[in-house]
Short mmCIF file of C-alpha atoms and ligand atoms in Angstrom, two decimals:
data_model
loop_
_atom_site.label_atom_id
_atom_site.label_comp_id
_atom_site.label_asym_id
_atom_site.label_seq_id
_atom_site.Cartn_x
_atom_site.Cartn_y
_atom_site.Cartn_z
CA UNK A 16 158.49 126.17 257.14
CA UNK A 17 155.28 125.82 257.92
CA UNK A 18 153.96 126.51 261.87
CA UNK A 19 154.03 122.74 262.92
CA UNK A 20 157.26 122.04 261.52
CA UNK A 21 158.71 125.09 263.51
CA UNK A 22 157.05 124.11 266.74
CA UNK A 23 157.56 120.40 266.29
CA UNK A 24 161.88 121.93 265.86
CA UNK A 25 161.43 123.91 269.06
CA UNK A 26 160.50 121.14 270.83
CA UNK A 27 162.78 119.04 269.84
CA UNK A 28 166.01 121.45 270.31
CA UNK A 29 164.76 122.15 273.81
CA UNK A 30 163.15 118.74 275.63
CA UNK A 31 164.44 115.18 276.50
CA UNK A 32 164.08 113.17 274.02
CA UNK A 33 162.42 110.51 275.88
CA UNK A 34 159.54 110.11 273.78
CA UNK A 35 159.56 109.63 270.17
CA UNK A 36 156.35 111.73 268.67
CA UNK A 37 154.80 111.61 265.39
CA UNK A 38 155.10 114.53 263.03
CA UNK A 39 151.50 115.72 264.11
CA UNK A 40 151.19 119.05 266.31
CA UNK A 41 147.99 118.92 268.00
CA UNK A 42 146.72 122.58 268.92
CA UNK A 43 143.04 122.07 269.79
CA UNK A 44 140.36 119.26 270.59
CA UNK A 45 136.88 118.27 270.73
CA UNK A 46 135.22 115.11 271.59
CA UNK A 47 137.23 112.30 269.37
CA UNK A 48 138.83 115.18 267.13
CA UNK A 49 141.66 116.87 267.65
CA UNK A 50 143.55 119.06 264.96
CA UNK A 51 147.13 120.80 264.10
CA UNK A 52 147.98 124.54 263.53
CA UNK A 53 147.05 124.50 259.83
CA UNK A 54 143.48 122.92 260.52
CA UNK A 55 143.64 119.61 259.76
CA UNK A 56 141.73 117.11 261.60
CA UNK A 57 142.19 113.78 263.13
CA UNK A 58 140.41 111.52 265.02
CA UNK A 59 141.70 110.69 268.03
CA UNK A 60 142.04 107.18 268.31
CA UNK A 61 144.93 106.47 271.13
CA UNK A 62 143.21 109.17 273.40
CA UNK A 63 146.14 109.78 275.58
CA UNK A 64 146.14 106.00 276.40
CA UNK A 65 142.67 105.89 277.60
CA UNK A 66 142.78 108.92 280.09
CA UNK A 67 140.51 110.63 277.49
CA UNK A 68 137.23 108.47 277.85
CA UNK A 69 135.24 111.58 277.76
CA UNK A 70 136.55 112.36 274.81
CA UNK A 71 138.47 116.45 274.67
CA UNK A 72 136.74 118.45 276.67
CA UNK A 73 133.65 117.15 277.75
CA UNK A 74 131.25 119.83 278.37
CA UNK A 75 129.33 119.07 281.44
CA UNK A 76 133.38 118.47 282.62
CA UNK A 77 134.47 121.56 281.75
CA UNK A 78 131.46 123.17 283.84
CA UNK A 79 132.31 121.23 286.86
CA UNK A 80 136.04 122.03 286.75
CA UNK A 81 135.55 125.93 285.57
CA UNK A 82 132.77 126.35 288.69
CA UNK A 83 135.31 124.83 291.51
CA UNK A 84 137.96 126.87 289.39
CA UNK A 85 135.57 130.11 291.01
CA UNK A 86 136.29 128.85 294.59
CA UNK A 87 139.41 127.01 295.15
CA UNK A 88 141.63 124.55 293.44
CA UNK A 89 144.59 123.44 296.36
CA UNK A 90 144.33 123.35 300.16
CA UNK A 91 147.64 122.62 302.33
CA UNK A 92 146.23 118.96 303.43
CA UNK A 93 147.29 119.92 306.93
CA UNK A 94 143.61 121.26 306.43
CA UNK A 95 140.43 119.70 305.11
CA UNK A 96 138.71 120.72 301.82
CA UNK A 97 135.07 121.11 300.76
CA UNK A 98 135.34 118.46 297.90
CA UNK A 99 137.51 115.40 298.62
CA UNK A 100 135.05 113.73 301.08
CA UNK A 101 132.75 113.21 298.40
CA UNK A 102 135.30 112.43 295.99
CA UNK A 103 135.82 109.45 298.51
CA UNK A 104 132.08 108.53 298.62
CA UNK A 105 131.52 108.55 295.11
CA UNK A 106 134.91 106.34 294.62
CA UNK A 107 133.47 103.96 296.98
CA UNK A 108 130.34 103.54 295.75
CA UNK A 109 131.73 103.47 292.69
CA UNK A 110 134.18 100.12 293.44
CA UNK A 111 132.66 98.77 296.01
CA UNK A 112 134.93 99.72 298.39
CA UNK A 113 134.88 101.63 301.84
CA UNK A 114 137.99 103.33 301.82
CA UNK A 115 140.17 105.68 298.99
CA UNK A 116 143.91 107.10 298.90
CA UNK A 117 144.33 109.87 296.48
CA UNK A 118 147.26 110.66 294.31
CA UNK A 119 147.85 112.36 291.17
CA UNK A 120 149.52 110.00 288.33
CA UNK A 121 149.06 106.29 288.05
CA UNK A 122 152.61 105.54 288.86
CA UNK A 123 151.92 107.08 292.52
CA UNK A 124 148.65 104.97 292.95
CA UNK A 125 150.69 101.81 291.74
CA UNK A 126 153.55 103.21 294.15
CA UNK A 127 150.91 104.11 297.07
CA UNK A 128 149.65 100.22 296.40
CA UNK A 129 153.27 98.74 296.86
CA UNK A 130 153.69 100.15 299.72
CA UNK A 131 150.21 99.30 300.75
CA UNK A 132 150.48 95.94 300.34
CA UNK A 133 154.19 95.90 301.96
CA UNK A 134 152.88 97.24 305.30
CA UNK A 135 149.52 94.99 305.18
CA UNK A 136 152.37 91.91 305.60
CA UNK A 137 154.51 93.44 307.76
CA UNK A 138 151.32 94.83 310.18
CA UNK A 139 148.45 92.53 309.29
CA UNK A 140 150.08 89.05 307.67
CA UNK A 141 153.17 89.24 309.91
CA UNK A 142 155.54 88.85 307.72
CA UNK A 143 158.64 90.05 308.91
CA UNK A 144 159.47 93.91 307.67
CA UNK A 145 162.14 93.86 304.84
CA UNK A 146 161.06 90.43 303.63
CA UNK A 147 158.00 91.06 301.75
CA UNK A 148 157.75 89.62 298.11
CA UNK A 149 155.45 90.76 295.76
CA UNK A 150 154.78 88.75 292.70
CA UNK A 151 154.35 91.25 289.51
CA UNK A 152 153.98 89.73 285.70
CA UNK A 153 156.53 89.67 282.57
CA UNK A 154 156.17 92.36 280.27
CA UNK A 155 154.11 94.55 282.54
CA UNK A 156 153.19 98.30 282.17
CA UNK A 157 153.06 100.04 285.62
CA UNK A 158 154.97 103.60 285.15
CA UNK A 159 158.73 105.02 285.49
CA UNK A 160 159.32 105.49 288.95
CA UNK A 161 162.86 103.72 289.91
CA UNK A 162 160.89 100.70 291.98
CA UNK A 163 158.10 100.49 289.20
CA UNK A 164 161.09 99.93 286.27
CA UNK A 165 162.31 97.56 289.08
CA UNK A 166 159.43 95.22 288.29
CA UNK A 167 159.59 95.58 284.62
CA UNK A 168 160.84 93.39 282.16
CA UNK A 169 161.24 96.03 279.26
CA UNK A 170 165.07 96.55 278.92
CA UNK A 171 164.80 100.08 277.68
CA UNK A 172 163.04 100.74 280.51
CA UNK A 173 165.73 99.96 282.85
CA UNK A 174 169.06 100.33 281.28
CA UNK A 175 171.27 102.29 283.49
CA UNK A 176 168.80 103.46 285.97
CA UNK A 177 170.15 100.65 288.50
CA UNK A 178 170.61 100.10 291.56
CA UNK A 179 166.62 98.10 291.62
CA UNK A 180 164.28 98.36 293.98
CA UNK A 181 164.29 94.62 295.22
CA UNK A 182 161.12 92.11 296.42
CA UNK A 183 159.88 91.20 293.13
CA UNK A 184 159.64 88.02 291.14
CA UNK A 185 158.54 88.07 287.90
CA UNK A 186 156.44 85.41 286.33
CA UNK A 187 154.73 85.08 283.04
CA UNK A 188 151.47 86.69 282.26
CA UNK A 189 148.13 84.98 282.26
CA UNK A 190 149.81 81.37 283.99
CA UNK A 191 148.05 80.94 287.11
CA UNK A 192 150.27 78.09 288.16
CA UNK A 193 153.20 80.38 287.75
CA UNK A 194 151.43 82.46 290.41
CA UNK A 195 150.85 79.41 292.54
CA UNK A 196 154.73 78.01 292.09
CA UNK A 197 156.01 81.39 293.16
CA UNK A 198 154.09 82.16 296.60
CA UNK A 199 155.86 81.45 299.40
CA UNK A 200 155.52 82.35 303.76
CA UNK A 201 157.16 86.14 302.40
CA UNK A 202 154.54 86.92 299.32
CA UNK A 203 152.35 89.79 299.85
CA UNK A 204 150.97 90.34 296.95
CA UNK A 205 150.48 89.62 293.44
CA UNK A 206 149.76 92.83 291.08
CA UNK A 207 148.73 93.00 287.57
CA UNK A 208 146.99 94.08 284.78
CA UNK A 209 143.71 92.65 283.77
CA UNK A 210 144.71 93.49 280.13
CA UNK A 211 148.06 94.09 279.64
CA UNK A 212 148.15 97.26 277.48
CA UNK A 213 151.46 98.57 276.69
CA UNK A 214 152.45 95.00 276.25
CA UNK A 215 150.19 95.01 273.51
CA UNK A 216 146.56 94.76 274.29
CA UNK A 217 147.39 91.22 275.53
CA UNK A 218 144.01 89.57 276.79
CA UNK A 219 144.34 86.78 279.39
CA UNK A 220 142.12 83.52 278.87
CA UNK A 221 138.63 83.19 280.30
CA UNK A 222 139.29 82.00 284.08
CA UNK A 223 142.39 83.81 284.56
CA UNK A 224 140.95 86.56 286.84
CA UNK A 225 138.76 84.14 288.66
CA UNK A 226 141.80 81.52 288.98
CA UNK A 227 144.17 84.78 290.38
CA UNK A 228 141.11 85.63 292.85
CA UNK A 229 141.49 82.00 294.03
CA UNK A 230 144.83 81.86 294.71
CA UNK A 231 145.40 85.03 296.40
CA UNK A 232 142.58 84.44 298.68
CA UNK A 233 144.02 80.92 299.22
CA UNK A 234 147.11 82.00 300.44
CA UNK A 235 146.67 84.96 301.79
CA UNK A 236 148.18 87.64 299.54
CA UNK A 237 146.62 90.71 298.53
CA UNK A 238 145.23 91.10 294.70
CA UNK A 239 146.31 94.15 293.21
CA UNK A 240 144.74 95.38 290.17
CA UNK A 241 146.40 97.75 287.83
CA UNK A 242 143.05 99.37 286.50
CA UNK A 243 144.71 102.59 285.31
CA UNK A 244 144.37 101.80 281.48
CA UNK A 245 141.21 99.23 282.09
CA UNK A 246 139.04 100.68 284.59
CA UNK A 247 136.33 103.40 284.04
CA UNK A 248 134.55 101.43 281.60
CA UNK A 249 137.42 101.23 278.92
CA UNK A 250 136.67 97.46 278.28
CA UNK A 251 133.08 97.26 278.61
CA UNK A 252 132.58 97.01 282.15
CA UNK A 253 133.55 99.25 284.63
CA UNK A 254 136.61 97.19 285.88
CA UNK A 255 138.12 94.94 283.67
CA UNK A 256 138.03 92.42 286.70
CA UNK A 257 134.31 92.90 286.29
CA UNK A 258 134.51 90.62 283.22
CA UNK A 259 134.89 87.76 285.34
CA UNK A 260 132.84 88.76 288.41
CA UNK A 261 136.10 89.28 290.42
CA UNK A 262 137.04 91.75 292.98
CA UNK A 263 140.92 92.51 293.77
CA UNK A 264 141.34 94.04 296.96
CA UNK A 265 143.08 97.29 295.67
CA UNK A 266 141.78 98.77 292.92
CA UNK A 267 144.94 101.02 291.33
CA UNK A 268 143.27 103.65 289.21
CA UNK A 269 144.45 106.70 286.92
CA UNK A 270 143.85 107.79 283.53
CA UNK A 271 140.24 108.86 282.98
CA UNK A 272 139.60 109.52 286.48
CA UNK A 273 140.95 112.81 285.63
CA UNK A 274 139.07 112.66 282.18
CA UNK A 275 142.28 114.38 280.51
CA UNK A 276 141.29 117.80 282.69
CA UNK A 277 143.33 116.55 285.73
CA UNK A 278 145.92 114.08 286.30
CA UNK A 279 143.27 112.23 289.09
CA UNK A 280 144.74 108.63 290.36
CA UNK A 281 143.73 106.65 293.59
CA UNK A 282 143.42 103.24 295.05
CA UNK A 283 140.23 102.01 296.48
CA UNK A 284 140.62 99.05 299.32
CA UNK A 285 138.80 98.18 302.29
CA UNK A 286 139.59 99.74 305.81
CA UNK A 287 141.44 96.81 306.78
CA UNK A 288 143.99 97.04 304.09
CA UNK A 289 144.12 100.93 304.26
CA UNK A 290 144.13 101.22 307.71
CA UNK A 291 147.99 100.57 307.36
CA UNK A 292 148.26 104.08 307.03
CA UNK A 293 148.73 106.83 310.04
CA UNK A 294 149.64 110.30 309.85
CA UNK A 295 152.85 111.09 308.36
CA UNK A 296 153.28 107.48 306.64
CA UNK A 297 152.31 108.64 303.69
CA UNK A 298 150.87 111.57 301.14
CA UNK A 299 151.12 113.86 298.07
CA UNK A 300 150.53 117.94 298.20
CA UNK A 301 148.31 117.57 295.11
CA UNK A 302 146.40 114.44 295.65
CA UNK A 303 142.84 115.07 296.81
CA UNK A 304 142.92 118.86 295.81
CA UNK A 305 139.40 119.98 295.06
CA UNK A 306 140.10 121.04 291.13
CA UNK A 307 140.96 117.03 290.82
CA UNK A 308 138.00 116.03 293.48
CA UNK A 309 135.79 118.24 291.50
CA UNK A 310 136.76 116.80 287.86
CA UNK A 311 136.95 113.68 289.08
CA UNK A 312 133.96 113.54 290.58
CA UNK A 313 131.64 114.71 287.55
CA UNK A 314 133.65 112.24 285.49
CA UNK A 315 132.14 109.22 287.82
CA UNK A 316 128.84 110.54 287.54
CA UNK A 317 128.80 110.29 284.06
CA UNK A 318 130.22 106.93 283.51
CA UNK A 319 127.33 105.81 285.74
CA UNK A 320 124.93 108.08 284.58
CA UNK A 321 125.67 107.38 281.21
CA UNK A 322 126.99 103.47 281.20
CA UNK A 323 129.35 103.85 279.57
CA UNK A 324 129.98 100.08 280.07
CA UNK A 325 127.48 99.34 278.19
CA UNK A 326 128.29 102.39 275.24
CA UNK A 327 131.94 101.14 275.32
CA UNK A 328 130.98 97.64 274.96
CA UNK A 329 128.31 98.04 272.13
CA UNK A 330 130.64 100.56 270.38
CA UNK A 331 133.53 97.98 270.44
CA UNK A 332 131.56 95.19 268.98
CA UNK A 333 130.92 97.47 266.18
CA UNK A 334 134.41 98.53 265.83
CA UNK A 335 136.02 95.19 265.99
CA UNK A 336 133.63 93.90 263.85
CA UNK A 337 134.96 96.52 260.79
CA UNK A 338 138.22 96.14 261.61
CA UNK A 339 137.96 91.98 261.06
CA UNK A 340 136.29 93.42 257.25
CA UNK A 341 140.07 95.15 256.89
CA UNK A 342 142.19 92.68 254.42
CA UNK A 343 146.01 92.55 254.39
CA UNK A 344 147.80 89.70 254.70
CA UNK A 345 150.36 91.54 257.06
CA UNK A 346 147.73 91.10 260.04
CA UNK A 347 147.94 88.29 262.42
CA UNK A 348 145.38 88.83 264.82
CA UNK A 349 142.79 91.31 266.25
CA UNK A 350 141.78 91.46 269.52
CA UNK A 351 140.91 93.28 272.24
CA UNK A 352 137.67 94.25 274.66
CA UNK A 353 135.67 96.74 274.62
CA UNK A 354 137.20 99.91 273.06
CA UNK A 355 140.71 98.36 273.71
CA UNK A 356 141.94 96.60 270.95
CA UNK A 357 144.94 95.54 268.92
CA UNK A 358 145.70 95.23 265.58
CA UNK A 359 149.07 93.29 265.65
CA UNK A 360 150.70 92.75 262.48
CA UNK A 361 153.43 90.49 261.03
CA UNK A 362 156.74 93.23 261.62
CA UNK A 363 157.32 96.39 262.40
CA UNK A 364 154.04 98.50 262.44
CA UNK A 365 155.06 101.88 262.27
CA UNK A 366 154.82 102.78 258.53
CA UNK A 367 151.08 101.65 259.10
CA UNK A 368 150.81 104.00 261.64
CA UNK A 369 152.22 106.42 259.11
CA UNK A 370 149.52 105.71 256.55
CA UNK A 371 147.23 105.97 259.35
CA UNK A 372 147.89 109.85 260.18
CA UNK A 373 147.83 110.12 256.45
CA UNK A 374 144.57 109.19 256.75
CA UNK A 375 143.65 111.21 259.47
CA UNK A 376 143.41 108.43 262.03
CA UNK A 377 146.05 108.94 265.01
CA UNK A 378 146.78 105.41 266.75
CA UNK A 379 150.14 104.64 267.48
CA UNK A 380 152.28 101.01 267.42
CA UNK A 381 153.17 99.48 270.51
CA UNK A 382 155.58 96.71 271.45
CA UNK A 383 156.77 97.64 267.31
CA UNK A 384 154.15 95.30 265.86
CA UNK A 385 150.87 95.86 267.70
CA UNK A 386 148.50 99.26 266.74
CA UNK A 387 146.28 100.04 269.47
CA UNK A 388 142.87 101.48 269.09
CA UNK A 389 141.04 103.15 272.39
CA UNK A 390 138.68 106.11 270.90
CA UNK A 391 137.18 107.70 273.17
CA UNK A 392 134.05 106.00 274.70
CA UNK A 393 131.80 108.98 273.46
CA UNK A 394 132.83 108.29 270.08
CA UNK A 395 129.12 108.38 267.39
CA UNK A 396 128.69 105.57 265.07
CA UNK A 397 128.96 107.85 261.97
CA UNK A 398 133.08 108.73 263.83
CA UNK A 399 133.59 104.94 264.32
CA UNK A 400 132.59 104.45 260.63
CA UNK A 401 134.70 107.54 259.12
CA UNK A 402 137.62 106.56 261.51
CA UNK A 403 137.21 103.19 259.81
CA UNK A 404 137.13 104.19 256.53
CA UNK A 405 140.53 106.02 256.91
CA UNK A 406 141.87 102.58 258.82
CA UNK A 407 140.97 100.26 255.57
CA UNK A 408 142.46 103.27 253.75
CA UNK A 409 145.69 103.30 255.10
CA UNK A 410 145.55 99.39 256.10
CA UNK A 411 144.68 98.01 252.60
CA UNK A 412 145.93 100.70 250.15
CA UNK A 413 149.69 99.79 249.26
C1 PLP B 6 149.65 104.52 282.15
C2 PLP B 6 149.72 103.42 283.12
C3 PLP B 6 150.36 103.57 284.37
C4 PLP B 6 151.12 104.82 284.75
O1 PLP B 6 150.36 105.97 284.76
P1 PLP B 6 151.09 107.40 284.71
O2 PLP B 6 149.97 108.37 284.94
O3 PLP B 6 151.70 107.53 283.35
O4 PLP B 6 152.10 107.42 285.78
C5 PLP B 6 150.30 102.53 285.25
N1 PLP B 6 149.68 101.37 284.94
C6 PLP B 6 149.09 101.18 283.75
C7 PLP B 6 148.42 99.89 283.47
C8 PLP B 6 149.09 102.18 282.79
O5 PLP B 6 148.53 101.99 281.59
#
């Protein structure tokens, strides 16, 4: 047996089995490759669901995290640190924001902006406490917590983990009249995802964001977008709200903030949304520790530094464009934004994905008949091309 199938068995005899992994062992990374005990390589083309922008191990990352790794890495927050005010400034400046919250996974930034938006109507709206609605869409992606599966639509999500957290209504995706229909005196929100992602790389028409920025301004609810797969420049501009000019007024963010070093997640408001919270009301020990400020922090810089808008936006035209070049009749449609796209095909996907890591490409189906593609943003053009050599490879060969 050969060192990945023995570590792939240990794993398996010893952990939940609450994900499903491919039959690739990844033991060490660099930029958009990563590669497997016996040295094979792969490019990295799901990069941990866009938390990897950077790619592995960005250098000038690295630095930043090994130099506040010399000093200190957690404070008790019953005391300040060094790093997290400027974590705050840059996060600002970065969404156009004046305030930040700081947690650690997305789930808790989506969690800190439910309960955000639940005070905001009790304190600010006046809607009375223990009515609030929020308005969420179908076949959302917004983590695992108990009230998160609450809002979900995705069965094997939720099977068995009842009793729900309750104040949701579900309406479809991308139907801004379904938004309108369902507001009433006790809505407080309406939260989504710009792109759905899990869902499938599912792309809302031109006007959607605008017509959501409309209504929740109209009637006084709070927009809350999920940017935790979008944001940081995933889609070609730094929010994918940015696509249509829009600003929510909570940004939810996770992923890349931590650039795969750190889990890093946070929402950005303004002080009169954030202002709900007072001492005690809410917090995390690890949120705003200086190892996450510090990663965090360089991350930001670069994406600004660097545009990687602009890099993940040129990049995906180019990709896209080769993967429309890919023939097989088993393909329905390609889309996507940026360097977030889907490849959906007629069924099930997964032997594709198969012939994929055969190739050396790692991308994974989801929603059973949609592959989704999000490299890295510091992908070259001579990795996009290989990586699409292997993709006609596996995508064409029978
Ligand atoms: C991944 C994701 C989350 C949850 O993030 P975790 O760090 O896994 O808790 C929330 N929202 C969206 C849109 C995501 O893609």
């Amino acid at each position: 047996m050969n060192k990945s199938n023995h570590i792939i068995k240990k794993t398996e005899k010893f952990g939940a089995a609450n994900y499903r992994p491919k039959n690739v062992v990844i033991d060490r990374a660099r930029g958009v490759m990563v590669y497997d005990p016996e040295g094979r390589s792969y490019f990295d083309m799901l990069s941990a669901y866009s938390a990897l922008n950077f790619g592995h191990l960005h250098p000038e990352i690295v630095e930043a995290a090994k130099h506040q790794l010399g000093k200190v890495t957690l404070t008790s927050r019953a005391f300040h640190n060094s790093v997290l005010g400027d974590f705050y400034e840059i996060l600002c400046d970065l969404t156009g924001k004046n305030m930040a919250l700081p947690m650690n996974t997305g789930a808790e930034a989506v969690e800190t902006a439910l309960k955000t938006a639940r005070r905001w109507g009790a304190f600010v709206k006046g809607v009375p406490d223990g009515k609030q609605e929020i308005i969420v869409c179908e076949n959302n992606f917004h983590g695992r917590t108990i009230s998160i599966i609450s809002m979900s639509t995705d069965d094997s999500a939720r099977r068995g983990f009842a009793p729900y957290t309750e104040g949701f209504i579900k309406i479809p995706y991308a139907d801004a009249r379904a938004l309108e229909a369902a507001i009433n005196e006790n809505t407080v929100a309406f939260l989504f995802e710009p792109i759905q992602g899990e869902a499938g790389v599912i792309v809302p028409p031109d006007g959607y964001l605008e017509q959501v920025r409309d209504i929740c301004t109209r009637n006084n609810i709070l927009m809350l977008a999920d940017e935790v797969q979008t944001g940081l420049a995933r889609t070609g501009d730094m929010f994918a709200c940015d696509h249509e000019g829009v600003e929510p007024d909570i940004y939810i963010l996770g992923k890349a903030l931590g650039s795969g070093l750190m889990p890093v997640s946070a929402i950005a408001a303004d002080r009169e949304i954030l202002s709900v919270f007072e001492p005690g009301s809410h917090g995390s020990t690890f949120g705003g520790n200086p190892l996450a400020c510090a990663v965090a922090i360089k991350a930001m810089e670069i994406l600004v530094r660097d545009d990687y808008p602009r890099l993940a936006r040129e990049k995906g035209r180019f990709f896209l464009d080769g993967l429309k070049k890919v023939k097989n009749p088993d393909i329905i449609d390609i889309r996507g934004r940026g360097l977030l796209i889907g490849v959906e095909f007629k069924n099930d996907a997964s032997a594709y994905v198969e012939k994929l890591i055969a190739q050396g490409v790692l991308a994974k189906e989801t929603h059973e008949r949609t592959i989704r593609f999000a490299p890295p943003i510091t992908i070259n053009y001579e990795e996009l091309e290989n990586a699409l050599t292997g993709i006609k490879n596996a995508f064409e060969k029978t």
